[in-house]
Amino acid sequence: MQANKTLRVLAVGAAGPSASMVVPELLTRNVSVRAFVHKSEDRPTVQKLGVTDIVVGELSDAAAVAKALEGIDAAFYIAPAALENEAEVGKQFASAAKQAGVRRVVFSSVIHPVLSELVNHADKAPVEEALLDSGMEYVFLHPAMFFQNIGAAWARMKETGVYGEPWSNETRFSRVDYRDVAEVAAIALTEDRLLYGTFELCAEGNLNRHGLAALMSKVVGKQIKPIKVEIPAQANMSPKLTRMFAWYDRHALLGNSTTLRAILGREPRTLQAFFEELNRN
């Protein structure tokens, strides 16, 4: 992207589980990275990644966002999970980036943001629209469900011999290792070959929970039982999550691995390899 000077990139949510994977990919490309983090306690996390230029603040804080964007050439943007007013906050970020003279925004959106019943998907569409309207360069990444979501339950699954989620065992999902998404994000931020593209990012396969449990059983060496977790009525679940789980109970969420394979120039990471990695740690 920059021929004559060091590229300056803002990584939003750099201490978070997703953007923290993008930062190392950028640093290996000799990019100057600024981290925008939620709280001061996040500083050590990004410092361990090798970033010393850190701005602390809320995405909803216009002054903090403006400070984070000052002097930046390109920005990686991802919204925190369950962010309130996600669409409005994202639109404000796009406007602030334009105002700051940012040239390019790479937005880690979600697979199928047209799904209006899934609020966490539909909230991404207005942000994409704002970036399209902005006149800035853009790249939209549409990753499938992350492998890393399963990682959080790995230890308990091994202990109990049960793996459950609050929707049907039959529902199939495409999935992706976010490390592969992070590599694509770094390419999009530092090169022009993905410019103005929208890219569905999925690994090979679309297992339901029966298939997941069978693969887990193979890797851990004991039988894993798939179950649908029932959410108690008194759990006071967020309406967004209630709608999402109900939708997942009835519908698959599927994509295709061709685009990710083509961008990376190699096979995407596999779910079996991810499970084997978890099992070694």
PDB file of C-alpha atoms in Angstrom:
ATOM      1  CA  MET A   1       0.000   0.000   0.000  1.00  0.00           C
ATOM      2  CA  GLN A   2       2.812   2.427   0.917  1.00  0.00           C
ATOM      3  CA  ALA A   3       5.864   2.475  -1.338  1.00  0.00           C
ATOM      4  CA  ASN A   4       8.027   5.157   0.288  1.00  0.00           C
ATOM      5  CA  LYS A   5       7.257   5.117   4.020  1.00  0.00           C
ATOM      6  CA  THR A   6       6.262   2.805   6.826  1.00  0.00           C
ATOM      7  CA  LEU A   7       2.577   2.006   6.763  1.00  0.00           C
ATOM      8  CA  ARG A   8       0.732   3.110   9.895  1.00  0.00           C
ATOM      9  CA  VAL A   9      -2.153   0.789  10.810  1.00  0.00           C
ATOM     10  CA  LEU A  10      -4.660   1.044  13.645  1.00  0.00           C
ATOM     11  CA  ALA A  11      -5.809  -2.273  15.093  1.00  0.00           C
ATOM     12  CA  VAL A  12      -9.142  -1.784  16.849  1.00  0.00           C
ATOM     13  CA  GLY A  13      -9.626  -4.160  19.772  1.00  0.00           C
ATOM     14  CA  ALA A  14      -5.983  -5.223  19.574  1.00  0.00           C
ATOM     15  CA  ALA A  15      -6.145  -6.974  22.956  1.00  0.00           C
ATOM     16  CA  GLY A  16      -9.222  -8.953  21.963  1.00  0.00           C
ATOM     17  CA  PRO A  17      -9.306 -12.563  20.786  1.00  0.00           C
ATOM     18  CA  SER A  18      -9.570 -11.680  17.084  1.00  0.00           C
ATOM     19  CA  ALA A  19      -7.606  -8.482  16.458  1.00  0.00           C
ATOM     20  CA  SER A  20      -4.769  -9.827  18.620  1.00  0.00           C
ATOM     21  CA  MET A  21      -4.201 -12.373  15.842  1.00  0.00           C
ATOM     22  CA  VAL A  22      -4.047  -9.621  13.207  1.00  0.00           C
ATOM     23  CA  VAL A  23      -1.330  -7.637  15.021  1.00  0.00           C
ATOM     24  CA  PRO A  24       1.449 -10.266  14.653  1.00  0.00           C
ATOM     25  CA  GLU A  25       0.608 -10.672  10.963  1.00  0.00           C
ATOM     26  CA  LEU A  26       1.049  -6.930  10.513  1.00  0.00           C
ATOM     27  CA  LEU A  27       4.296  -6.803  12.481  1.00  0.00           C
ATOM     28  CA  THR A  28       5.826  -9.532  10.312  1.00  0.00           C
ATOM     29  CA  ARG A  29       5.130  -7.212   7.369  1.00  0.00           C
ATOM     30  CA  ASN A  30       7.105  -4.363   9.014  1.00  0.00           C
ATOM     31  CA  VAL A  31       4.014  -2.270   9.613  1.00  0.00           C
ATOM     32  CA  SER A  32       3.838   0.396  12.327  1.00  0.00           C
ATOM     33  CA  VAL A  33       0.884  -0.752  14.467  1.00  0.00           C
ATOM     34  CA  ARG A  34      -1.142   1.372  16.866  1.00  0.00           C
ATOM     35  CA  ALA A  35      -3.404  -0.546  19.233  1.00  0.00           C
ATOM     36  CA  PHE A  36      -6.802   0.797  20.261  1.00  0.00           C
ATOM     37  CA  VAL A  37      -7.820  -1.016  23.436  1.00  0.00           C
ATOM     38  CA  HIS A  38     -10.813  -0.855  25.735  1.00  0.00           C
ATOM     39  CA  LYS A  39      -9.089  -0.352  29.096  1.00  0.00           C
ATOM     40  CA  SER A  40      -5.670   0.345  30.598  1.00  0.00           C
ATOM     41  CA  GLU A  41      -5.447  -3.241  31.852  1.00  0.00           C
ATOM     42  CA  ASP A  42      -5.200  -4.320  28.198  1.00  0.00           C
ATOM     43  CA  ARG A  43      -1.839  -2.585  27.715  1.00  0.00           C
ATOM     44  CA  PRO A  44       0.336  -5.549  28.783  1.00  0.00           C
ATOM     45  CA  THR A  45      -1.484  -7.832  26.338  1.00  0.00           C
ATOM     46  CA  VAL A  46      -0.617  -5.727  23.298  1.00  0.00           C
ATOM     47  CA  GLN A  47       2.848  -4.900  24.618  1.00  0.00           C
ATOM     48  CA  LYS A  48       3.570  -8.641  24.685  1.00  0.00           C
ATOM     49  CA  LEU A  49       2.590  -8.700  21.007  1.00  0.00           C
ATOM     50  CA  GLY A  50       5.268  -6.072  20.352  1.00  0.00           C
ATOM     51  CA  VAL A  51       3.113  -2.923  20.170  1.00  0.00           C
ATOM     52  CA  THR A  52       4.077   0.174  22.170  1.00  0.00           C
ATOM     53  CA  ASP A  53       1.824   2.753  20.465  1.00  0.00           C
ATOM     54  CA  ILE A  54      -1.403   2.292  22.426  1.00  0.00           C
ATOM     55  CA  VAL A  55      -4.576   4.373  22.747  1.00  0.00           C
ATOM     56  CA  VAL A  56      -7.103   3.480  25.448  1.00  0.00           C
ATOM     57  CA  GLY A  57     -10.790   4.290  25.107  1.00  0.00           C
ATOM     58  CA  GLU A  58     -14.307   3.272  24.196  1.00  0.00           C
ATOM     59  CA  LEU A  59     -15.409   2.970  20.578  1.00  0.00           C
ATOM     60  CA  SER A  60     -18.364   5.153  21.556  1.00  0.00           C
ATOM     61  CA  ASP A  61     -15.984   7.933  22.742  1.00  0.00           C
ATOM     62  CA  ALA A  62     -15.494  10.258  19.764  1.00  0.00           C
ATOM     63  CA  ALA A  63     -12.431  11.934  21.268  1.00  0.00           C
ATOM     64  CA  ALA A  64     -10.687   8.618  21.955  1.00  0.00           C
ATOM     65  CA  VAL A  65     -11.467   7.346  18.455  1.00  0.00           C
ATOM     66  CA  ALA A  66     -10.168  10.577  16.895  1.00  0.00           C
ATOM     67  CA  LYS A  67      -6.940  10.262  18.908  1.00  0.00           C
ATOM     68  CA  ALA A  68      -6.534   6.644  17.834  1.00  0.00           C
ATOM     69  CA  LEU A  69      -7.022   7.529  14.149  1.00  0.00           C
ATOM     70  CA  GLU A  70      -4.658  10.514  14.082  1.00  0.00           C
ATOM     71  CA  GLY A  71      -1.915   9.987  11.496  1.00  0.00           C
ATOM     72  CA  ILE A  72      -3.183   6.524  10.514  1.00  0.00           C
ATOM     73  CA  ASP A  73      -3.029   5.227   6.931  1.00  0.00           C
ATOM     74  CA  ALA A  74      -5.235   2.142   7.293  1.00  0.00           C
ATOM     75  CA  ALA A  75      -7.452   0.680  10.003  1.00  0.00           C
ATOM     76  CA  PHE A  76      -8.527  -2.824  10.942  1.00  0.00           C
ATOM     77  CA  TYR A  77     -12.008  -2.612  12.437  1.00  0.00           C
ATOM     78  CA  ILE A  78     -13.890  -5.298  14.323  1.00  0.00           C
ATOM     79  CA  ALA A  79     -16.736  -4.690  16.754  1.00  0.00           C
ATOM     80  CA  PRO A  80     -16.592  -6.230  20.234  1.00  0.00           C
ATOM     81  CA  ALA A  81     -19.013  -9.105  20.793  1.00  0.00           C
ATOM     82  CA  ALA A  82     -22.450  -8.014  22.021  1.00  0.00           C
ATOM     83  CA  LEU A  83     -21.637  -4.331  21.509  1.00  0.00           C
ATOM     84  CA  GLU A  84     -24.655  -2.143  22.197  1.00  0.00           C
ATOM     85  CA  ASN A  85     -25.654   0.097  19.267  1.00  0.00           C
ATOM     86  CA  GLU A  86     -23.164  -1.793  17.122  1.00  0.00           C
ATOM     87  CA  ALA A  87     -24.399  -0.386  13.823  1.00  0.00           C
ATOM     88  CA  GLU A  88     -24.312   3.219  15.035  1.00  0.00           C
ATOM     89  CA  VAL A  89     -20.886   2.838  16.639  1.00  0.00           C
ATOM     90  CA  GLY A  90     -19.514   1.343  13.428  1.00  0.00           C
ATOM     91  CA  LYS A  91     -20.973   4.110  11.303  1.00  0.00           C
ATOM     92  CA  GLN A  92     -19.423   6.699  13.629  1.00  0.00           C
ATOM     93  CA  PHE A  93     -16.054   4.957  13.295  1.00  0.00           C
ATOM     94  CA  ALA A  94     -16.296   5.108   9.509  1.00  0.00           C
ATOM     95  CA  SER A  95     -17.087   8.823   9.666  1.00  0.00           C
ATOM     96  CA  ALA A  96     -14.212   9.471  12.081  1.00  0.00           C
ATOM     97  CA  ALA A  97     -11.784   7.546   9.873  1.00  0.00           C
ATOM     98  CA  LYS A  98     -12.819   9.605   6.873  1.00  0.00           C
ATOM     99  CA  GLN A  99     -12.445  12.821   8.886  1.00  0.00           C
ATOM    100  CA  ALA A 100      -8.957  11.754  10.021  1.00  0.00           C
ATOM    101  CA  GLY A 101      -7.781  11.165   6.459  1.00  0.00           C
ATOM    102  CA  VAL A 102      -7.531   7.394   6.773  1.00  0.00           C
ATOM    103  CA  ARG A 103      -7.066   5.887   3.352  1.00  0.00           C
ATOM    104  CA  ARG A 104      -8.310   2.324   3.895  1.00  0.00           C
ATOM    105  CA  VAL A 105     -10.516   0.398   6.321  1.00  0.00           C
ATOM    106  CA  VAL A 106     -10.557  -3.395   6.497  1.00  0.00           C
ATOM    107  CA  PHE A 107     -13.733  -4.464   8.251  1.00  0.00           C
ATOM    108  CA  SER A 108     -13.998  -7.887   9.849  1.00  0.00           C
ATOM    109  CA  SER A 109     -17.740  -8.260   9.344  1.00  0.00           C
ATOM    110  CA  VAL A 110     -19.541 -11.611   9.371  1.00  0.00           C
ATOM    111  CA  ILE A 111     -20.741 -14.261   6.966  1.00  0.00           C
ATOM    112  CA  HIS A 112     -24.146 -13.342   5.490  1.00  0.00           C
ATOM    113  CA  PRO A 113     -24.804  -9.905   7.044  1.00  0.00           C
ATOM    114  CA  VAL A 114     -28.104  -9.860   5.143  1.00  0.00           C
ATOM    115  CA  LEU A 115     -29.658 -12.179   7.753  1.00  0.00           C
ATOM    116  CA  SER A 116     -32.021  -9.739   9.431  1.00  0.00           C
ATOM    117  CA  GLU A 117     -33.162 -12.210  12.101  1.00  0.00           C
ATOM    118  CA  LEU A 118     -29.575 -12.416  13.403  1.00  0.00           C
ATOM    119  CA  VAL A 119     -29.059  -8.987  14.916  1.00  0.00           C
ATOM    120  CA  ASN A 120     -25.310  -9.493  15.288  1.00  0.00           C
ATOM    121  CA  HIS A 121     -25.183 -10.113  11.527  1.00  0.00           C
ATOM    122  CA  ALA A 122     -27.632  -7.425  10.436  1.00  0.00           C
ATOM    123  CA  ASP A 123     -25.825  -4.772  12.506  1.00  0.00           C
ATOM    124  CA  LYS A 124     -22.783  -5.213  10.254  1.00  0.00           C
ATOM    125  CA  ALA A 125     -24.633  -4.199   7.069  1.00  0.00           C
ATOM    126  CA  PRO A 126     -25.065  -0.473   7.931  1.00  0.00           C
ATOM    127  CA  VAL A 127     -21.352  -0.282   8.763  1.00  0.00           C
ATOM    128  CA  GLU A 128     -20.485  -1.755   5.370  1.00  0.00           C
ATOM    129  CA  GLU A 129     -22.854   0.752   3.765  1.00  0.00           C
ATOM    130  CA  ALA A 130     -21.190   3.642   5.609  1.00  0.00           C
ATOM    131  CA  LEU A 131     -17.777   2.525   4.384  1.00  0.00           C
ATOM    132  CA  LEU A 132     -19.081   2.159   0.836  1.00  0.00           C
ATOM    133  CA  ASP A 133     -20.460   5.697   1.031  1.00  0.00           C
ATOM    134  CA  SER A 134     -17.294   7.148   2.577  1.00  0.00           C
ATOM    135  CA  GLY A 135     -15.081   7.218  -0.497  1.00  0.00           C
ATOM    136  CA  MET A 136     -12.301   5.474   1.445  1.00  0.00           C
ATOM    137  CA  GLU A 137     -10.701   2.277   0.206  1.00  0.00           C
ATOM    138  CA  TYR A 138     -12.308  -0.760   1.823  1.00  0.00           C
ATOM    139  CA  VAL A 139     -12.152  -4.513   2.144  1.00  0.00           C
ATOM    140  CA  PHE A 140     -14.976  -6.502   3.763  1.00  0.00           C
ATOM    141  CA  LEU A 141     -14.176  -9.840   5.384  1.00  0.00           C
ATOM    142  CA  HIS A 142     -17.093 -12.246   5.925  1.00  0.00           C
ATOM    143  CA  PRO A 143     -15.723 -15.019   8.162  1.00  0.00           C
ATOM    144  CA  ALA A 144     -17.763 -18.040   9.167  1.00  0.00           C
ATOM    145  CA  MET A 145     -18.076 -19.231  12.785  1.00  0.00           C
ATOM    146  CA  PHE A 146     -14.628 -19.237  14.394  1.00  0.00           C
ATOM    147  CA  PHE A 147     -12.821 -22.441  15.395  1.00  0.00           C
ATOM    148  CA  GLN A 148     -11.715 -20.478  18.451  1.00  0.00           C
ATOM    149  CA  ASN A 149     -15.302 -20.433  19.792  1.00  0.00           C
ATOM    150  CA  ILE A 150     -14.978 -24.162  20.401  1.00  0.00           C
ATOM    151  CA  GLY A 151     -11.587 -23.785  22.059  1.00  0.00           C
ATOM    152  CA  ALA A 152     -13.103 -22.144  25.137  1.00  0.00           C
ATOM    153  CA  ALA A 153     -15.055 -25.335  25.939  1.00  0.00           C
ATOM    154  CA  TRP A 154     -12.281 -27.823  25.160  1.00  0.00           C
ATOM    155  CA  ALA A 155     -11.061 -28.552  28.689  1.00  0.00           C
ATOM    156  CA  ARG A 156     -14.566 -29.080  30.036  1.00  0.00           C
ATOM    157  CA  MET A 157     -15.464 -31.307  27.071  1.00  0.00           C
ATOM    158  CA  LYS A 158     -12.451 -33.538  27.803  1.00  0.00           C
ATOM    159  CA  GLU A 159     -13.360 -33.684  31.485  1.00  0.00           C
ATOM    160  CA  THR A 160     -17.073 -34.456  31.075  1.00  0.00           C
ATOM    161  CA  GLY A 161     -17.130 -36.337  27.777  1.00  0.00           C
ATOM    162  CA  VAL A 162     -19.961 -34.051  26.627  1.00  0.00           C
ATOM    163  CA  TYR A 163     -20.039 -31.193  24.131  1.00  0.00           C
ATOM    164  CA  GLY A 164     -23.129 -29.012  23.961  1.00  0.00           C
ATOM    165  CA  GLU A 165     -24.458 -25.810  22.495  1.00  0.00           C
ATOM    166  CA  PRO A 166     -27.921 -24.214  22.857  1.00  0.00           C
ATOM    167  CA  TRP A 167     -29.265 -25.248  19.454  1.00  0.00           C
ATOM    168  CA  SER A 168     -30.016 -28.446  17.534  1.00  0.00           C
ATOM    169  CA  ASN A 169     -27.386 -31.171  17.168  1.00  0.00           C
ATOM    170  CA  GLU A 170     -28.373 -31.352  13.500  1.00  0.00           C
ATOM    171  CA  THR A 171     -27.497 -27.779  12.491  1.00  0.00           C
ATOM    172  CA  ARG A 172     -24.506 -27.534  10.162  1.00  0.00           C
ATOM    173  CA  PHE A 173     -22.043 -24.660  10.191  1.00  0.00           C
ATOM    174  CA  SER A 174     -19.137 -23.611   8.061  1.00  0.00           C
ATOM    175  CA  ARG A 175     -16.245 -22.601  10.296  1.00  0.00           C
ATOM    176  CA  VAL A 176     -12.850 -20.929  10.018  1.00  0.00           C
ATOM    177  CA  ASP A 177      -9.657 -20.556  12.031  1.00  0.00           C
ATOM    178  CA  TYR A 178      -9.410 -16.828  12.762  1.00  0.00           C
ATOM    179  CA  ARG A 179      -5.649 -17.038  12.276  1.00  0.00           C
ATOM    180  CA  ASP A 180      -6.380 -17.529   8.575  1.00  0.00           C
ATOM    181  CA  VAL A 181      -8.755 -14.545   8.647  1.00  0.00           C
ATOM    182  CA  ALA A 182      -6.020 -12.509  10.338  1.00  0.00           C
ATOM    183  CA  GLU A 183      -3.614 -13.345   7.533  1.00  0.00           C
ATOM    184  CA  VAL A 184      -6.180 -12.206   4.976  1.00  0.00           C
ATOM    185  CA  ALA A 185      -6.728  -9.005   6.969  1.00  0.00           C
ATOM    186  CA  ALA A 186      -3.005  -8.261   6.926  1.00  0.00           C
ATOM    187  CA  ILE A 187      -2.877  -8.836   3.177  1.00  0.00           C
ATOM    188  CA  ALA A 188      -5.867  -6.526   2.737  1.00  0.00           C
ATOM    189  CA  LEU A 189      -4.225  -3.801   4.837  1.00  0.00           C
ATOM    190  CA  THR A 190      -0.797  -3.930   3.204  1.00  0.00           C
ATOM    191  CA  GLU A 191      -1.449  -4.938  -0.411  1.00  0.00           C
ATOM    192  CA  ASP A 192      -3.861  -3.821  -3.128  1.00  0.00           C
ATOM    193  CA  ARG A 193      -4.910  -7.178  -4.568  1.00  0.00           C
ATOM    194  CA  LEU A 194      -7.997  -7.467  -2.336  1.00  0.00           C
ATOM    195  CA  LEU A 195      -9.022  -3.822  -2.644  1.00  0.00           C
ATOM    196  CA  TYR A 196     -12.790  -3.143  -2.863  1.00  0.00           C
ATOM    197  CA  GLY A 197     -13.541  -6.826  -2.366  1.00  0.00           C
ATOM    198  CA  THR A 198     -16.030  -8.680  -0.175  1.00  0.00           C
ATOM    199  CA  PHE A 199     -14.663 -12.077   0.797  1.00  0.00           C
ATOM    200  CA  GLU A 200     -16.462 -15.043   2.347  1.00  0.00           C
ATOM    201  CA  LEU A 201     -13.876 -16.816   4.505  1.00  0.00           C
ATOM    202  CA  CYS A 202     -14.503 -20.448   5.426  1.00  0.00           C
ATOM    203  CA  ALA A 203     -12.449 -23.575   5.961  1.00  0.00           C
ATOM    204  CA  GLU A 204     -13.411 -26.851   4.300  1.00  0.00           C
ATOM    205  CA  GLY A 205     -16.369 -28.729   5.767  1.00  0.00           C
ATOM    206  CA  ASN A 206     -19.687 -28.003   7.484  1.00  0.00           C
ATOM    207  CA  LEU A 207     -20.121 -30.360  10.402  1.00  0.00           C
ATOM    208  CA  ASN A 208     -23.147 -30.544  12.665  1.00  0.00           C
ATOM    209  CA  ARG A 209     -22.627 -31.331  16.373  1.00  0.00           C
ATOM    210  CA  HIS A 210     -22.677 -35.071  15.706  1.00  0.00           C
ATOM    211  CA  GLY A 211     -19.775 -34.570  13.326  1.00  0.00           C
ATOM    212  CA  LEU A 212     -17.976 -32.280  15.780  1.00  0.00           C
ATOM    213  CA  ALA A 213     -18.314 -34.840  18.557  1.00  0.00           C
ATOM    214  CA  ALA A 214     -17.052 -37.636  16.307  1.00  0.00           C
ATOM    215  CA  LEU A 215     -13.994 -35.563  15.386  1.00  0.00           C
ATOM    216  CA  MET A 216     -13.408 -34.634  19.035  1.00  0.00           C
ATOM    217  CA  SER A 217     -13.676 -38.326  19.983  1.00  0.00           C
ATOM    218  CA  LYS A 218     -11.041 -39.217  17.398  1.00  0.00           C
ATOM    219  CA  VAL A 219      -8.642 -36.565  18.662  1.00  0.00           C
ATOM    220  CA  VAL A 220      -9.030 -37.049  22.438  1.00  0.00           C
ATOM    221  CA  GLY A 221      -9.278 -40.837  22.266  1.00  0.00           C
ATOM    222  CA  LYS A 222     -12.571 -41.234  24.080  1.00  0.00           C
ATOM    223  CA  GLN A 223     -16.256 -41.011  23.222  1.00  0.00           C
ATOM    224  CA  ILE A 224     -17.674 -37.484  23.257  1.00  0.00           C
ATOM    225  CA  LYS A 225     -21.461 -37.125  23.429  1.00  0.00           C
ATOM    226  CA  PRO A 226     -23.150 -34.238  21.555  1.00  0.00           C
ATOM    227  CA  ILE A 227     -26.044 -32.549  23.351  1.00  0.00           C
ATOM    228  CA  LYS A 228     -28.330 -29.582  22.944  1.00  0.00           C
ATOM    229  CA  VAL A 229     -27.964 -27.370  26.016  1.00  0.00           C
ATOM    230  CA  GLU A 230     -31.297 -26.127  27.336  1.00  0.00           C
ATOM    231  CA  ILE A 231     -31.213 -22.532  28.589  1.00  0.00           C
ATOM    232  CA  PRO A 232     -33.225 -22.110  31.817  1.00  0.00           C
ATOM    233  CA  ALA A 233     -36.124 -19.656  31.585  1.00  0.00           C
ATOM    234  CA  GLN A 234     -34.716 -17.717  34.526  1.00  0.00           C
ATOM    235  CA  ALA A 235     -31.333 -17.242  32.838  1.00  0.00           C
ATOM    236  CA  ASN A 236     -32.328 -13.731  31.693  1.00  0.00           C
ATOM    237  CA  MET A 237     -30.745 -14.269  28.286  1.00  0.00           C
ATOM    238  CA  SER A 238     -30.122 -11.317  25.989  1.00  0.00           C
ATOM    239  CA  PRO A 239     -32.872 -11.049  23.325  1.00  0.00           C
ATOM    240  CA  LYS A 240     -30.128 -10.979  20.654  1.00  0.00           C
ATOM    241  CA  LEU A 241     -28.801 -14.328  21.837  1.00  0.00           C
ATOM    242  CA  THR A 242     -32.277 -15.816  22.231  1.00  0.00           C
ATOM    243  CA  ARG A 243     -33.104 -14.936  18.623  1.00  0.00           C
ATOM    244  CA  MET A 244     -29.740 -16.229  17.408  1.00  0.00           C
ATOM    245  CA  PHE A 245     -30.080 -19.584  19.172  1.00  0.00           C
ATOM    246  CA  ALA A 246     -33.644 -19.980  17.884  1.00  0.00           C
ATOM    247  CA  TRP A 247     -32.482 -19.265  14.339  1.00  0.00           C
ATOM    248  CA  TYR A 248     -29.585 -21.714  14.641  1.00  0.00           C
ATOM    249  CA  ASP A 249     -32.052 -24.315  15.863  1.00  0.00           C
ATOM    250  CA  ARG A 250     -33.822 -24.145  12.489  1.00  0.00           C
ATOM    251  CA  HIS A 251     -31.191 -23.093   9.942  1.00  0.00           C
ATOM    252  CA  ALA A 252     -27.686 -23.990   8.807  1.00  0.00           C
ATOM    253  CA  LEU A 253     -25.069 -21.246   8.377  1.00  0.00           C
ATOM    254  CA  LEU A 254     -22.957 -22.276   5.422  1.00  0.00           C
ATOM    255  CA  GLY A 255     -20.285 -20.881   3.139  1.00  0.00           C
ATOM    256  CA  ASN A 256     -17.564 -22.002   0.741  1.00  0.00           C
ATOM    257  CA  SER A 257     -13.804 -22.432   1.206  1.00  0.00           C
ATOM    258  CA  THR A 258     -12.769 -21.503  -2.363  1.00  0.00           C
ATOM    259  CA  THR A 259     -12.163 -17.812  -1.670  1.00  0.00           C
ATOM    260  CA  LEU A 260     -10.011 -18.332   1.427  1.00  0.00           C
ATOM    261  CA  ARG A 261      -7.932 -20.981  -0.343  1.00  0.00           C
ATOM    262  CA  ALA A 262      -7.379 -18.673  -3.315  1.00  0.00           C
ATOM    263  CA  ILE A 263      -6.324 -15.690  -1.195  1.00  0.00           C
ATOM    264  CA  LEU A 264      -3.921 -17.668   1.001  1.00  0.00           C
ATOM    265  CA  GLY A 265      -2.480 -19.733  -1.835  1.00  0.00           C
ATOM    266  CA  ARG A 266      -2.699 -22.801   0.398  1.00  0.00           C
ATOM    267  CA  GLU A 267      -5.261 -24.971   2.118  1.00  0.00           C
ATOM    268  CA  PRO A 268      -7.011 -23.255   5.031  1.00  0.00           C
ATOM    269  CA  ARG A 269      -6.326 -24.627   8.504  1.00  0.00           C
ATOM    270  CA  THR A 270      -8.543 -27.602   9.298  1.00  0.00           C
ATOM    271  CA  LEU A 271     -10.775 -28.230  12.288  1.00  0.00           C
ATOM    272  CA  GLN A 272      -8.994 -31.521  12.993  1.00  0.00           C
ATOM    273  CA  ALA A 273      -5.607 -29.771  13.110  1.00  0.00           C
ATOM    274  CA  PHE A 274      -7.094 -27.134  15.432  1.00  0.00           C
ATOM    275  CA  PHE A 275      -8.443 -29.837  17.764  1.00  0.00           C
ATOM    276  CA  GLU A 276      -5.091 -31.652  17.736  1.00  0.00           C
ATOM    277  CA  GLU A 277      -3.382 -28.381  18.674  1.00  0.00           C
ATOM    278  CA  LEU A 278      -5.809 -27.861  21.564  1.00  0.00           C
ATOM    279  CA  ASN A 279      -5.225 -31.409  22.726  1.00  0.00           C
ATOM    280  CA  ARG A 280      -1.448 -30.897  22.897  1.00  0.00           C
ATOM    281  CA  ASN A 281      -1.755 -27.779  25.058  1.00  0.00           C
TER     282      ASN A 281
END
